[in-house]
mmCIF file of C-alpha atoms and ligand atoms in Angstrom:
data_model
loop_
_atom_site.group_PDB
_atom_site.id
_atom_site.type_symbol
_atom_site.label_atom_id
_atom_site.label_comp_id
_atom_site.label_asym_id
_atom_site.label_seq_id
_atom_site.Cartn_x
_atom_site.Cartn_y
_atom_site.Cartn_z
ATOM 1 C CA MET O 28 5.016 -3.313 35.623
ATOM 2 C CA ILE O 29 7.708 -5.671 34.385
ATOM 3 C CA GLN O 30 7.103 -6.533 30.773
ATOM 4 C CA GLY O 31 8.238 -9.710 29.085
ATOM 5 C CA ALA O 32 10.480 -9.577 26.033
ATOM 6 C CA TRP O 33 7.491 -10.476 23.860
ATOM 7 C CA THR O 34 5.899 -7.084 24.528
ATOM 8 C CA GLN O 35 8.948 -5.151 23.360
ATOM 9 C CA ASN O 36 9.009 -2.981 20.289
ATOM 10 C CA MET O 37 11.383 -3.785 17.484
ATOM 11 C CA GLN O 38 13.190 -1.592 15.031
ATOM 12 C CA THR O 39 15.831 -1.616 12.359
ATOM 13 C CA THR O 40 17.393 1.148 10.278
ATOM 14 C CA ILE O 41 17.866 0.929 6.527
ATOM 15 C CA ASN O 42 19.836 3.786 4.944
ATOM 16 C CA SER O 43 18.381 6.820 6.718
ATOM 17 C CA THR O 44 14.947 5.340 7.506
ATOM 18 C CA THR O 45 13.941 3.617 10.724
ATOM 19 C CA LEU O 46 11.456 0.761 10.329
ATOM 20 C CA SER O 47 9.668 0.148 13.605
ATOM 21 C CA LEU O 48 7.031 -2.256 14.910
ATOM 22 C CA ILE O 49 4.827 -1.384 17.857
ATOM 23 C CA LYS O 50 1.623 -2.720 19.329
ATOM 24 C CA GLY O 51 -1.111 -0.122 19.647
ATOM 25 C CA ASP O 52 -4.006 1.843 18.252
ATOM 26 C CA ILE O 53 -3.057 3.835 15.165
ATOM 27 C CA ILE O 54 -5.411 6.730 15.968
ATOM 28 C CA HIS O 55 -2.979 7.891 18.683
ATOM 29 C CA GLU O 56 0.014 8.068 16.368
ATOM 30 C CA GLU O 57 1.881 11.371 16.096
ATOM 31 C CA THR O 58 3.595 10.563 12.814
ATOM 32 C CA ASP O 59 2.989 13.099 10.007
ATOM 33 C CA THR O 60 0.532 10.688 8.435
ATOM 34 C CA ILE O 61 -1.280 7.518 9.344
ATOM 35 C CA VAL O 62 -2.507 5.077 6.722
ATOM 36 C CA ASN O 63 -6.093 3.873 6.591
ATOM 37 C CA ALA O 64 -7.104 0.398 5.334
ATOM 38 C CA ALA O 65 -10.084 1.736 3.395
ATOM 39 C CA ASN O 66 -12.498 0.306 0.827
ATOM 40 C CA SER O 67 -12.549 1.391 -2.818
ATOM 41 C CA ARG O 68 -15.601 3.599 -2.343
ATOM 42 C CA LEU O 69 -13.842 5.424 0.538
ATOM 43 C CA ALA O 70 -17.195 4.974 2.262
ATOM 44 C CA GLY O 71 -15.950 4.232 5.775
ATOM 45 C CA GLY O 72 -16.584 0.969 7.543
ATOM 46 C CA GLY O 73 -15.429 -1.054 10.526
ATOM 47 C CA GLY O 74 -11.964 -1.961 11.778
ATOM 48 C CA VAL O 75 -9.221 0.604 11.499
ATOM 49 C CA ASP O 76 -11.258 2.618 8.955
ATOM 50 C CA GLY O 77 -14.100 3.076 11.449
ATOM 51 C CA ALA O 78 -11.681 3.987 14.243
ATOM 52 C CA ILE O 79 -9.914 6.624 12.102
ATOM 53 C CA HIS O 80 -13.152 8.299 10.988
ATOM 54 C CA ARG O 81 -14.568 8.277 14.537
ATOM 55 C CA ALA O 82 -11.427 9.835 15.989
ATOM 56 C CA GLY O 83 -10.716 12.170 13.066
ATOM 57 C CA GLY O 84 -14.217 13.616 12.747
ATOM 58 C CA PRO O 85 -16.378 14.442 9.700
ATOM 59 C CA LYS O 86 -13.802 16.518 7.791
ATOM 60 C CA ILE O 87 -11.997 13.370 6.649
ATOM 61 C CA MET O 88 -15.205 11.857 5.240
ATOM 62 C CA GLU O 89 -16.061 15.121 3.474
ATOM 63 C CA GLU O 90 -12.694 15.000 1.737
ATOM 64 C CA CYS O 91 -13.153 11.307 0.908
ATOM 65 C CA ARG O 92 -16.510 12.104 -0.712
ATOM 66 C CA ARG O 93 -14.922 14.789 -2.830
ATOM 67 C CA ILE O 94 -12.180 12.368 -3.947
ATOM 68 C CA GLY O 95 -14.897 9.819 -4.722
ATOM 69 C CA GLY O 96 -13.024 6.516 -4.602
ATOM 70 C CA CYS O 97 -9.718 4.682 -4.763
ATOM 71 C CA PRO O 98 -9.013 1.510 -6.793
ATOM 72 C CA THR O 99 -7.540 -1.493 -4.992
ATOM 73 C CA GLY O 100 -3.773 -1.052 -4.628
ATOM 74 C CA SER O 101 -3.896 2.754 -5.021
ATOM 75 C CA ALA O 102 -3.690 5.482 -2.388
ATOM 76 C CA VAL O 103 -5.189 8.943 -1.841
ATOM 77 C CA ILE O 104 -4.579 11.571 0.831
ATOM 78 C CA THR O 105 -6.798 13.712 3.058
ATOM 79 C CA SER O 106 -6.145 15.892 6.049
ATOM 80 C CA GLY O 107 -6.070 14.266 9.465
ATOM 81 C CA GLY O 108 -9.084 16.163 10.816
ATOM 82 C CA ASN O 109 -8.971 15.996 14.612
ATOM 83 C CA LEU O 110 -6.207 13.393 14.677
ATOM 84 C CA LYS O 111 -2.693 14.159 15.879
ATOM 85 C CA ALA O 112 -1.423 13.086 12.466
ATOM 86 C CA LYS O 113 -1.638 15.931 9.943
ATOM 87 C CA TYR O 114 -2.687 13.610 7.104
ATOM 88 C CA VAL O 115 -4.453 10.328 6.458
ATOM 89 C CA ILE O 116 -3.380 8.297 3.444
ATOM 90 C CA HIS O 117 -6.247 6.026 2.443
ATOM 91 C CA THR O 118 -5.233 2.884 0.625
ATOM 92 C CA VAL O 119 -7.231 -0.154 -0.401
ATOM 93 C CA GLY O 120 -5.845 -3.632 0.075
ATOM 94 C CA PRO O 121 -7.174 -6.680 -1.767
ATOM 95 C CA ILE O 122 -10.005 -8.860 -0.500
ATOM 96 C CA TYR O 123 -8.285 -12.225 -0.071
ATOM 97 C CA GLN O 124 -9.863 -15.023 -2.097
ATOM 98 C CA ASP O 125 -7.417 -17.894 -2.665
ATOM 99 C CA GLY O 126 -4.095 -16.183 -3.338
ATOM 100 C CA LYS O 127 -4.540 -16.627 -7.091
ATOM 101 C CA HIS O 128 -6.272 -13.344 -7.799
ATOM 102 C CA ASP O 129 -3.263 -11.007 -7.777
ATOM 103 C CA GLU O 130 -3.649 -10.515 -4.028
ATOM 104 C CA ALA O 131 0.117 -10.380 -3.375
ATOM 105 C CA LYS O 132 0.721 -7.784 -6.078
ATOM 106 C CA LEU O 133 -2.241 -5.672 -4.987
ATOM 107 C CA LEU O 134 -1.182 -5.744 -1.344
ATOM 108 C CA ALA O 135 2.379 -4.714 -2.270
ATOM 109 C CA ASN O 136 0.938 -1.923 -4.447
ATOM 110 C CA ALA O 137 -1.123 -0.611 -1.521
ATOM 111 C CA TYR O 138 2.065 -0.187 0.544
ATOM 112 C CA LYS O 139 4.203 1.099 -2.370
ATOM 113 C CA ASN O 140 1.661 3.673 -3.512
ATOM 114 C CA SER O 141 1.106 4.905 0.060
ATOM 115 C CA LEU O 142 4.859 5.350 0.539
ATOM 116 C CA ALA O 143 5.282 7.060 -2.840
ATOM 117 C CA LEU O 144 2.410 9.449 -2.090
ATOM 118 C CA ALA O 145 3.949 10.274 1.288
ATOM 119 C CA VAL O 146 7.331 11.069 -0.297
ATOM 120 C CA LYS O 147 5.638 13.167 -2.980
ATOM 121 C CA LYS O 148 3.919 15.203 -0.245
ATOM 122 C CA GLY O 149 7.178 15.754 1.662
ATOM 123 C CA ILE O 150 5.993 13.600 4.556
ATOM 124 C CA LYS O 151 8.792 12.284 6.786
ATOM 125 C CA THR O 152 7.043 9.902 9.180
ATOM 126 C CA ILE O 153 4.277 7.402 8.430
ATOM 127 C CA SER O 154 2.386 4.731 10.381
ATOM 128 C CA PHE O 155 0.693 1.726 8.774
ATOM 129 C CA PRO O 156 -1.846 -0.750 10.108
ATOM 130 C CA SER O 157 -1.718 -4.337 8.860
ATOM 131 C CA ILE O 158 -3.626 -3.787 5.612
ATOM 132 C CA SER O 159 -6.139 -6.450 4.458
ATOM 133 C CA THR O 160 -5.642 -8.796 7.428
ATOM 134 C CA GLY O 161 -8.944 -7.970 9.159
ATOM 135 C CA ALA O 162 -12.251 -7.872 7.285
ATOM 136 C CA TYR O 163 -10.455 -8.579 3.992
ATOM 137 C CA GLY O 164 -9.149 -11.920 5.283
ATOM 138 C CA TYR O 165 -5.523 -11.888 4.093
ATOM 139 C CA PRO O 166 -3.544 -14.559 6.027
ATOM 140 C CA ILE O 167 -1.396 -12.686 8.529
ATOM 141 C CA ASN O 168 1.900 -14.554 7.937
ATOM 142 C CA GLU O 169 1.872 -13.960 4.194
ATOM 143 C CA ALA O 170 0.638 -10.394 4.586
ATOM 144 C CA ALA O 171 3.354 -9.534 7.121
ATOM 145 C CA GLU O 172 6.081 -10.835 4.820
ATOM 146 C CA SER O 173 4.733 -8.933 1.838
ATOM 147 C CA ALA O 174 4.223 -5.724 3.860
ATOM 148 C CA LEU O 175 7.692 -5.749 5.402
ATOM 149 C CA LYS O 176 9.502 -6.760 2.199
ATOM 150 C CA THR O 177 7.722 -4.039 0.243
ATOM 151 C CA VAL O 178 8.578 -1.358 2.800
ATOM 152 C CA MET O 179 12.203 -2.542 3.069
ATOM 153 C CA ASP O 180 12.625 -2.513 -0.718
ATOM 154 C CA PHE O 181 11.128 0.969 -0.888
ATOM 155 C CA ILE O 182 13.361 2.503 1.762
ATOM 156 C CA LYS O 183 16.445 0.867 0.264
ATOM 157 C CA THR O 184 15.886 2.828 -2.936
ATOM 158 C CA ASN O 185 13.996 5.972 -1.850
ATOM 159 C CA LYS O 186 15.179 8.773 0.393
ATOM 160 C CA GLY O 187 12.925 11.166 2.263
ATOM 161 C CA LEU O 188 11.219 9.135 4.968
ATOM 162 C CA SER O 189 12.822 9.104 8.417
ATOM 163 C CA LEU O 190 10.351 6.688 10.044
ATOM 164 C CA VAL O 191 8.035 3.955 8.801
ATOM 165 C CA ARG O 192 6.104 2.377 11.645
ATOM 166 C CA PHE O 193 3.705 -0.552 11.726
ATOM 167 C CA VAL O 194 1.098 -0.264 14.471
ATOM 168 C CA LEU O 195 -0.195 -3.763 15.199
ATOM 169 C CA PHE O 196 -3.477 -4.061 16.991
ATOM 170 C CA SER O 197 -3.249 -7.530 18.563
ATOM 171 C CA ASP O 198 -0.519 -9.455 20.392
ATOM 172 C CA ARG O 199 -0.622 -12.114 17.722
ATOM 173 C CA ASP O 200 -0.221 -9.715 14.800
ATOM 174 C CA PHE O 201 2.601 -7.957 16.660
ATOM 175 C CA GLU O 202 4.389 -11.276 17.229
ATOM 176 C CA VAL O 203 3.975 -12.352 13.600
ATOM 177 C CA TYR O 204 5.387 -9.053 12.307
ATOM 178 C CA LYS O 205 8.319 -9.228 14.750
ATOM 179 C CA LYS O 206 9.190 -12.809 13.783
ATOM 180 C CA THR O 207 8.924 -11.922 10.100
ATOM 181 C CA LEU O 208 11.139 -8.841 10.440
ATOM 182 C CA ALA O 209 13.700 -10.899 12.367
ATOM 183 C CA MET O 210 13.689 -13.450 9.557
ATOM 184 C CA LEU O 211 14.022 -10.799 6.834
ATOM 185 C CA THR O 212 16.914 -9.022 8.582
ATOM 186 C CA ALA O 213 18.807 -12.169 9.656
HETATM 187 N N1 LIG Q 25 -5.285 0.572 15.041
HETATM 188 C C1 LIG Q 25 -4.466 -0.302 14.393
HETATM 189 N N2 LIG Q 25 -4.904 -1.417 13.792
HETATM 190 C C2 LIG Q 25 -6.232 -1.678 13.841
HETATM 191 C C3 LIG Q 25 -7.161 -0.830 14.487
HETATM 192 C C4 LIG Q 25 -6.643 0.351 15.109
HETATM 193 N N3 LIG Q 25 -7.426 1.213 15.742
HETATM 194 N N4 LIG Q 25 -8.405 -1.369 14.370
HETATM 195 C C5 LIG Q 25 -8.268 -2.535 13.681
HETATM 196 N N5 LIG Q 25 -6.964 -2.726 13.372
HETATM 197 P P1 LIG Q 25 -9.410 -4.030 8.928
HETATM 198 P P2 LIG Q 25 -8.945 -4.678 6.083
HETATM 199 C C6 LIG Q 25 -6.326 -3.831 12.637
HETATM 200 O O1 LIG Q 25 -10.573 -4.933 8.968
HETATM 201 O O2 LIG Q 25 -8.756 -6.120 6.409
HETATM 202 C C7 LIG Q 25 -13.217 -1.820 6.763
HETATM 203 O O3 LIG Q 25 -14.571 -1.986 7.016
HETATM 204 C C8 LIG Q 25 -7.069 -5.124 12.559
HETATM 205 O O4 LIG Q 25 -6.892 -5.866 13.758
HETATM 206 O O5 LIG Q 25 -9.512 -2.703 9.589
HETATM 207 O O6 LIG Q 25 -7.974 -4.030 5.138
HETATM 208 C C9 LIG Q 25 -12.929 -0.979 5.513
HETATM 209 O O7 LIG Q 25 -13.932 -0.005 5.299
HETATM 210 C C10 LIG Q 25 -6.367 -5.783 11.375
HETATM 211 O O8 LIG Q 25 -5.162 -6.406 11.796
HETATM 212 O O9 LIG Q 25 -8.961 -3.721 7.376
HETATM 213 C C11 LIG Q 25 -12.899 -1.992 4.429
HETATM 214 O O10 LIG Q 25 -14.203 -2.267 3.939
HETATM 215 C C12 LIG Q 25 -5.993 -4.598 10.490
HETATM 216 O O11 LIG Q 25 -6.191 -3.438 11.286
HETATM 217 C C13 LIG Q 25 -12.350 -3.225 5.100
HETATM 218 O O12 LIG Q 25 -12.642 -3.087 6.483
HETATM 219 C C14 LIG Q 25 -6.822 -4.480 9.237
HETATM 220 O O13 LIG Q 25 -8.164 -4.837 9.509
HETATM 221 C C15 LIG Q 25 -10.845 -3.309 4.973
HETATM 222 O O14 LIG Q 25 -10.404 -4.530 5.514
#
């Protein structure tokens, strides 16, 4: 099949870390860890959270229950259960209200704390979904800019990660992230 340019992946390298954007389903990722867009009770749910628990099996939920919860903007880690990824980092993005309730800071914290936890654990490769832009209603353009800026700032100043990948679930999200990365690297 001949694919149009709009389906193509995009990547850039900052210091020793590759930042890559692909379209896909995060449960298939073979990075050391994948990141889950969880809720603060770590109770499971729909969207990417539901997909990760379905594919990863009950071990991940058992570990989540033992951890007990995760405040918005923080991150915790479990094993990857039956997933190809060895770990799942569970982070909680903000529920978008009107942009005046610290949403931007909390979304940036969700990415920063996930990355910091990965580095602390010696993880080299990590895949993120687009946190907060599904059930939590964060506008995709603003969220993409915040997500990419936060990751770029982190890898400019932190060594240890070789790959940070965003796995975007829809054509539209993939296009928005690609346009935003092009703008930020221009
Ligand atoms: N792979 C990659 N991305 C996905 C997948 C997948 N398999 N499935 C959905 N997405 P959401 P949130 C995208 O709603 O907004 C849950 O119920 C989706 O298209 O999963 O942070 C939790 O338990 C969207 O772009 O997460 C929380 O209660 C992005 O993932 C709440 O939803 C995030 O959508 C969290 O809401």
